[in-house]
PDB file of C-alpha atoms and ligand atoms in Angstrom:
ATOM      1  CA  UNK A   1      52.361  43.470  14.369  1.00 83.00           C
ATOM      2  CA  UNK A   2      52.285  40.767  16.976  1.00 84.00           C
ATOM      3  CA  UNK A   3      50.790  37.393  16.161  1.00 87.00           C
ATOM      4  CA  UNK A   4      50.970  33.705  16.795  1.00 82.00           C
ATOM      5  CA  UNK A   5      50.616  30.670  14.542  1.00 85.00           C
ATOM      6  CA  UNK A   6      47.716  28.397  15.475  1.00 85.00           C
ATOM      7  CA  UNK A   7      46.361  25.143  14.134  1.00 84.00           C
ATOM      8  CA  UNK A   8      42.769  23.927  14.026  1.00 84.00           C
ATOM      9  CA  UNK A   9      42.011  21.069  16.414  1.00 89.00           C
ATOM     10  CA  UNK A  10      38.282  20.644  16.069  1.00 95.00           C
ATOM     11  CA  UNK A  11      35.246  22.325  14.482  1.00 97.00           C
ATOM     12  CA  UNK A  12      31.702  22.223  15.854  1.00 97.00           C
ATOM     13  CA  UNK A  13      28.474  22.972  13.971  1.00 98.00           C
ATOM     14  CA  UNK A  14      25.191  23.374  15.816  1.00 98.00           C
ATOM     15  CA  UNK A  15      22.358  25.616  16.827  1.00 98.00           C
ATOM     16  CA  UNK A  16      21.548  27.390  20.048  1.00 98.00           C
ATOM     17  CA  UNK A  17      18.038  27.145  21.589  1.00 98.00           C
ATOM     18  CA  UNK A  18      15.187  29.479  20.644  1.00 98.00           C
ATOM     19  CA  UNK A  19      14.446  32.050  23.345  1.00 98.00           C
ATOM     20  CA  UNK A  20      17.805  31.850  25.103  1.00 98.00           C
ATOM     21  CA  UNK A  21      20.490  34.503  25.532  1.00 98.00           C
ATOM     22  CA  UNK A  22      23.091  34.362  22.754  1.00 98.00           C
ATOM     23  CA  UNK A  23      26.158  35.389  24.779  1.00 98.00           C
ATOM     24  CA  UNK A  24      25.207  33.080  27.672  1.00 98.00           C
ATOM     25  CA  UNK A  25      24.784  30.164  25.251  1.00 98.00           C
ATOM     26  CA  UNK A  26      28.215  30.840  23.729  1.00 98.00           C
ATOM     27  CA  UNK A  27      29.777  30.935  27.220  1.00 98.00           C
ATOM     28  CA  UNK A  28      27.998  27.728  28.235  1.00 98.00           C
ATOM     29  CA  UNK A  29      29.227  25.915  25.127  1.00 98.00           C
ATOM     30  CA  UNK A  30      32.846  27.058  25.561  1.00 97.00           C
ATOM     31  CA  UNK A  31      32.863  25.952  29.200  1.00 96.00           C
ATOM     32  CA  UNK A  32      31.197  22.628  28.390  1.00 96.00           C
ATOM     33  CA  UNK A  33      33.688  21.846  25.598  1.00 95.00           C
ATOM     34  CA  UNK A  34      36.605  23.519  27.404  1.00 94.00           C
ATOM     35  CA  UNK A  35      37.502  25.680  24.389  1.00 96.00           C
ATOM     36  CA  UNK A  36      40.223  28.142  25.390  1.00 95.00           C
ATOM     37  CA  UNK A  37      41.267  29.301  21.949  1.00 95.00           C
ATOM     38  CA  UNK A  38      39.413  29.581  18.665  1.00 96.00           C
ATOM     39  CA  UNK A  39      36.804  31.405  16.663  1.00 97.00           C
ATOM     40  CA  UNK A  40      33.029  31.731  16.425  1.00 98.00           C
ATOM     41  CA  UNK A  41      30.695  32.361  13.482  1.00 98.00           C
ATOM     42  CA  UNK A  42      26.910  32.580  13.814  1.00 98.00           C
ATOM     43  CA  UNK A  43      24.026  33.449  11.514  1.00 98.00           C
ATOM     44  CA  UNK A  44      20.298  33.392  12.230  1.00 98.00           C
ATOM     45  CA  UNK A  45      17.873  35.841  13.790  1.00 98.00           C
ATOM     46  CA  UNK A  46      17.148  37.488  17.140  1.00 98.00           C
ATOM     47  CA  UNK A  47      13.922  38.667  18.789  1.00 98.00           C
ATOM     48  CA  UNK A  48      15.795  41.520  20.501  1.00 98.00           C
ATOM     49  CA  UNK A  49      19.382  42.619  20.870  1.00 98.00           C
ATOM     50  CA  UNK A  50      21.807  44.471  23.108  1.00 98.00           C
ATOM     51  CA  UNK A  51      25.196  45.486  21.790  1.00 98.00           C
ATOM     52  CA  UNK A  52      27.863  47.946  22.745  1.00 98.00           C
ATOM     53  CA  UNK A  53      29.933  50.754  21.314  1.00 98.00           C
ATOM     54  CA  UNK A  54      33.236  51.324  23.093  1.00 97.00           C
ATOM     55  CA  UNK A  55      33.676  54.998  23.836  1.00 97.00           C
ATOM     56  CA  UNK A  56      37.425  55.548  23.717  1.00 95.00           C
ATOM     57  CA  UNK A  57      37.152  58.836  25.637  1.00 95.00           C
ATOM     58  CA  UNK A  58      35.330  57.541  28.716  1.00 95.00           C
ATOM     59  CA  UNK A  59      36.715  53.987  28.248  1.00 95.00           C
ATOM     60  CA  UNK A  60      33.251  52.569  28.792  1.00 96.00           C
ATOM     61  CA  UNK A  61      30.732  50.744  26.643  1.00 97.00           C
ATOM     62  CA  UNK A  62      27.645  52.611  25.520  1.00 98.00           C
ATOM     63  CA  UNK A  63      24.768  50.120  25.411  1.00 98.00           C
ATOM     64  CA  UNK A  64      22.414  50.025  22.420  1.00 98.00           C
ATOM     65  CA  UNK A  65      19.146  48.061  22.644  1.00 98.00           C
ATOM     66  CA  UNK A  66      16.859  47.024  19.803  1.00 98.00           C
ATOM     67  CA  UNK A  67      13.558  45.489  20.811  1.00 98.00           C
ATOM     68  CA  UNK A  68      12.531  43.896  17.511  1.00 98.00           C
ATOM     69  CA  UNK A  69      13.056  40.826  15.355  1.00 98.00           C
ATOM     70  CA  UNK A  70      16.225  41.166  13.273  1.00 98.00           C
ATOM     71  CA  UNK A  71      18.387  39.006  11.042  1.00 98.00           C
ATOM     72  CA  UNK A  72      21.885  38.159  12.224  1.00 98.00           C
ATOM     73  CA  UNK A  73      23.857  39.222   9.153  1.00 98.00           C
ATOM     74  CA  UNK A  74      27.100  38.196  10.727  1.00 98.00           C
ATOM     75  CA  UNK A  75      28.255  37.398  14.211  1.00 98.00           C
ATOM     76  CA  UNK A  76      31.941  36.693  14.607  1.00 98.00           C
ATOM     77  CA  UNK A  77      34.209  36.339  17.555  1.00 98.00           C
ATOM     78  CA  UNK A  78      37.414  34.989  18.950  1.00 98.00           C
ATOM     79  CA  UNK A  79      38.015  32.869  22.003  1.00 97.00           C
ATOM     80  CA  UNK A  80      40.855  33.380  24.421  1.00 97.00           C
ATOM     81  CA  UNK A  81      41.439  33.172  28.170  1.00 96.00           C
ATOM     82  CA  UNK A  82      40.591  35.768  30.795  1.00 95.00           C
ATOM     83  CA  UNK A  83      41.025  35.057  34.514  1.00 92.00           C
ATOM     84  CA  UNK A  84      41.668  31.389  33.720  1.00 91.00           C
ATOM     85  CA  UNK A  85      38.347  30.917  31.904  1.00 94.00           C
ATOM     86  CA  UNK A  86      37.258  30.826  28.238  1.00 96.00           C
ATOM     87  CA  UNK A  87      36.453  34.357  27.124  1.00 96.00           C
ATOM     88  CA  UNK A  88      34.546  35.009  23.888  1.00 98.00           C
ATOM     89  CA  UNK A  89      34.933  38.431  22.260  1.00 98.00           C
ATOM     90  CA  UNK A  90      32.016  38.673  19.849  1.00 98.00           C
ATOM     91  CA  UNK A  91      30.668  41.317  17.472  1.00 98.00           C
ATOM     92  CA  UNK A  92      27.258  41.206  15.824  1.00 98.00           C
ATOM     93  CA  UNK A  93      25.767  42.828  12.709  1.00 98.00           C
ATOM     94  CA  UNK A  94      21.961  42.822  12.469  1.00 98.00           C
ATOM     95  CA  UNK A  95      19.365  43.995   9.959  1.00 98.00           C
ATOM     96  CA  UNK A  96      15.795  45.158  10.617  1.00 98.00           C
ATOM     97  CA  UNK A  97      12.774  44.554   8.364  1.00 97.00           C
ATOM     98  CA  UNK A  98      13.852  47.368   6.039  1.00 98.00           C
ATOM     99  CA  UNK A  99      17.334  45.943   5.683  1.00 97.00           C
ATOM    100  CA  UNK A 100      18.841  48.661   7.831  1.00 98.00           C
ATOM    101  CA  UNK A 101      21.941  47.412   9.618  1.00 98.00           C
ATOM    102  CA  UNK A 102      23.056  47.876  13.207  1.00 97.00           C
ATOM    103  CA  UNK A 103      25.790  46.311  15.177  1.00 98.00           C
ATOM    104  CA  UNK A 104      28.451  46.340  17.813  1.00 98.00           C
ATOM    105  CA  UNK A 105      30.035  44.385  20.618  1.00 98.00           C
ATOM    106  CA  UNK A 106      27.665  41.551  21.626  1.00 98.00           C
ATOM    107  CA  UNK A 107      26.193  41.967  25.117  1.00 98.00           C
ATOM    108  CA  UNK A 108      23.901  39.871  27.281  1.00 98.00           C
ATOM    109  CA  UNK A 109      20.250  40.546  26.510  1.00 98.00           C
ATOM    110  CA  UNK A 110      20.388  39.418  22.887  1.00 98.00           C
ATOM    111  CA  UNK A 111      17.657  36.801  22.601  1.00 98.00           C
ATOM    112  CA  UNK A 112      17.862  34.050  20.009  1.00 98.00           C
ATOM    113  CA  UNK A 113      15.106  33.411  17.501  1.00 98.00           C
ATOM    114  CA  UNK A 114      17.367  30.992  15.616  1.00 98.00           C
ATOM    115  CA  UNK A 115      21.158  30.745  15.727  1.00 98.00           C
ATOM    116  CA  UNK A 116      23.340  28.401  13.703  1.00 98.00           C
ATOM    117  CA  UNK A 117      26.953  28.337  14.795  1.00 98.00           C
ATOM    118  CA  UNK A 118      30.315  27.136  13.604  1.00 98.00           C
ATOM    119  CA  UNK A 119      32.882  27.146  16.396  1.00 98.00           C
ATOM    120  CA  UNK A 120      36.482  26.274  15.718  1.00 97.00           C
ATOM    121  CA  UNK A 121      38.677  25.047  18.555  1.00 96.00           C
ATOM    122  CA  UNK A 122      42.383  25.843  18.239  1.00 94.00           C
ATOM    123  CA  UNK A 123      43.217  23.485  21.075  1.00 91.00           C
ATOM    124  CA  UNK A 124      46.238  24.342  23.142  1.00 84.00           C
ATOM    125  CA  UNK A 125      47.225  27.536  21.268  1.00 81.00           C
ATOM    126  CA  UNK A 126      45.804  29.755  23.948  1.00 84.00           C
ATOM    127  CA  UNK A 127      46.114  33.509  24.329  1.00 90.00           C
ATOM    128  CA  UNK A 128      45.638  35.265  27.654  1.00 94.00           C
ATOM    129  CA  UNK A 129      43.804  38.608  28.042  1.00 96.00           C
ATOM    130  CA  UNK A 130      45.484  41.250  30.187  1.00 94.00           C
ATOM    131  CA  UNK A 131      44.606  44.842  30.997  1.00 95.00           C
ATOM    132  CA  UNK A 132      45.936  47.369  28.482  1.00 94.00           C
ATOM    133  CA  UNK A 133      46.515  50.854  29.895  1.00 94.00           C
ATOM    134  CA  UNK A 134      46.325  52.691  26.535  1.00 94.00           C
ATOM    135  CA  UNK A 135      42.854  51.422  25.573  1.00 96.00           C
ATOM    136  CA  UNK A 136      41.340  50.465  28.929  1.00 95.00           C
ATOM    137  CA  UNK A 137      40.550  47.060  27.405  1.00 95.00           C
ATOM    138  CA  UNK A 138      41.692  43.533  28.192  1.00 95.00           C
ATOM    139  CA  UNK A 139      43.786  42.681  25.142  1.00 95.00           C
ATOM    140  CA  UNK A 140      45.849  39.676  24.127  1.00 93.00           C
ATOM    141  CA  UNK A 141      49.155  39.239  25.867  1.00 91.00           C
ATOM    142  CA  UNK A 142      51.284  38.283  22.869  1.00 86.00           C
TER     143      UNK A 142
HETATM  144 ZN1   ZN B   1      34.368  44.192  21.065  1.00 82.83          ZN
END
């Protein structure tokens, strides 16, 4: 196991605007506040969603789209640095009107109905993402 000790610098609570793209709003906030390390937690609802499943064979994301109103059961992510910029890695779990759950890697195209966030900034404890040959993913360079 490889890890790093981090301390909490700051915590933000807020909500993202109705009708906007969830991943774009997260990116905008991280850039605006210059958060290079930390974590994200969001609950609320979406009017549609796009999320991904990473196919380890082809090393590509398979996109899944749901064009309906759903609850955000849980949306969690971490924040690190990729190509010198804040990079959020976020997963989302959603439920439809029957309580059936779906989820995956959050992609652009997920439209907010309501989204309350808690974002924790770890300040200067940044981790850099670098390409990992074994997985085909950009993983933390610890
Ligand atoms: Zn992911």
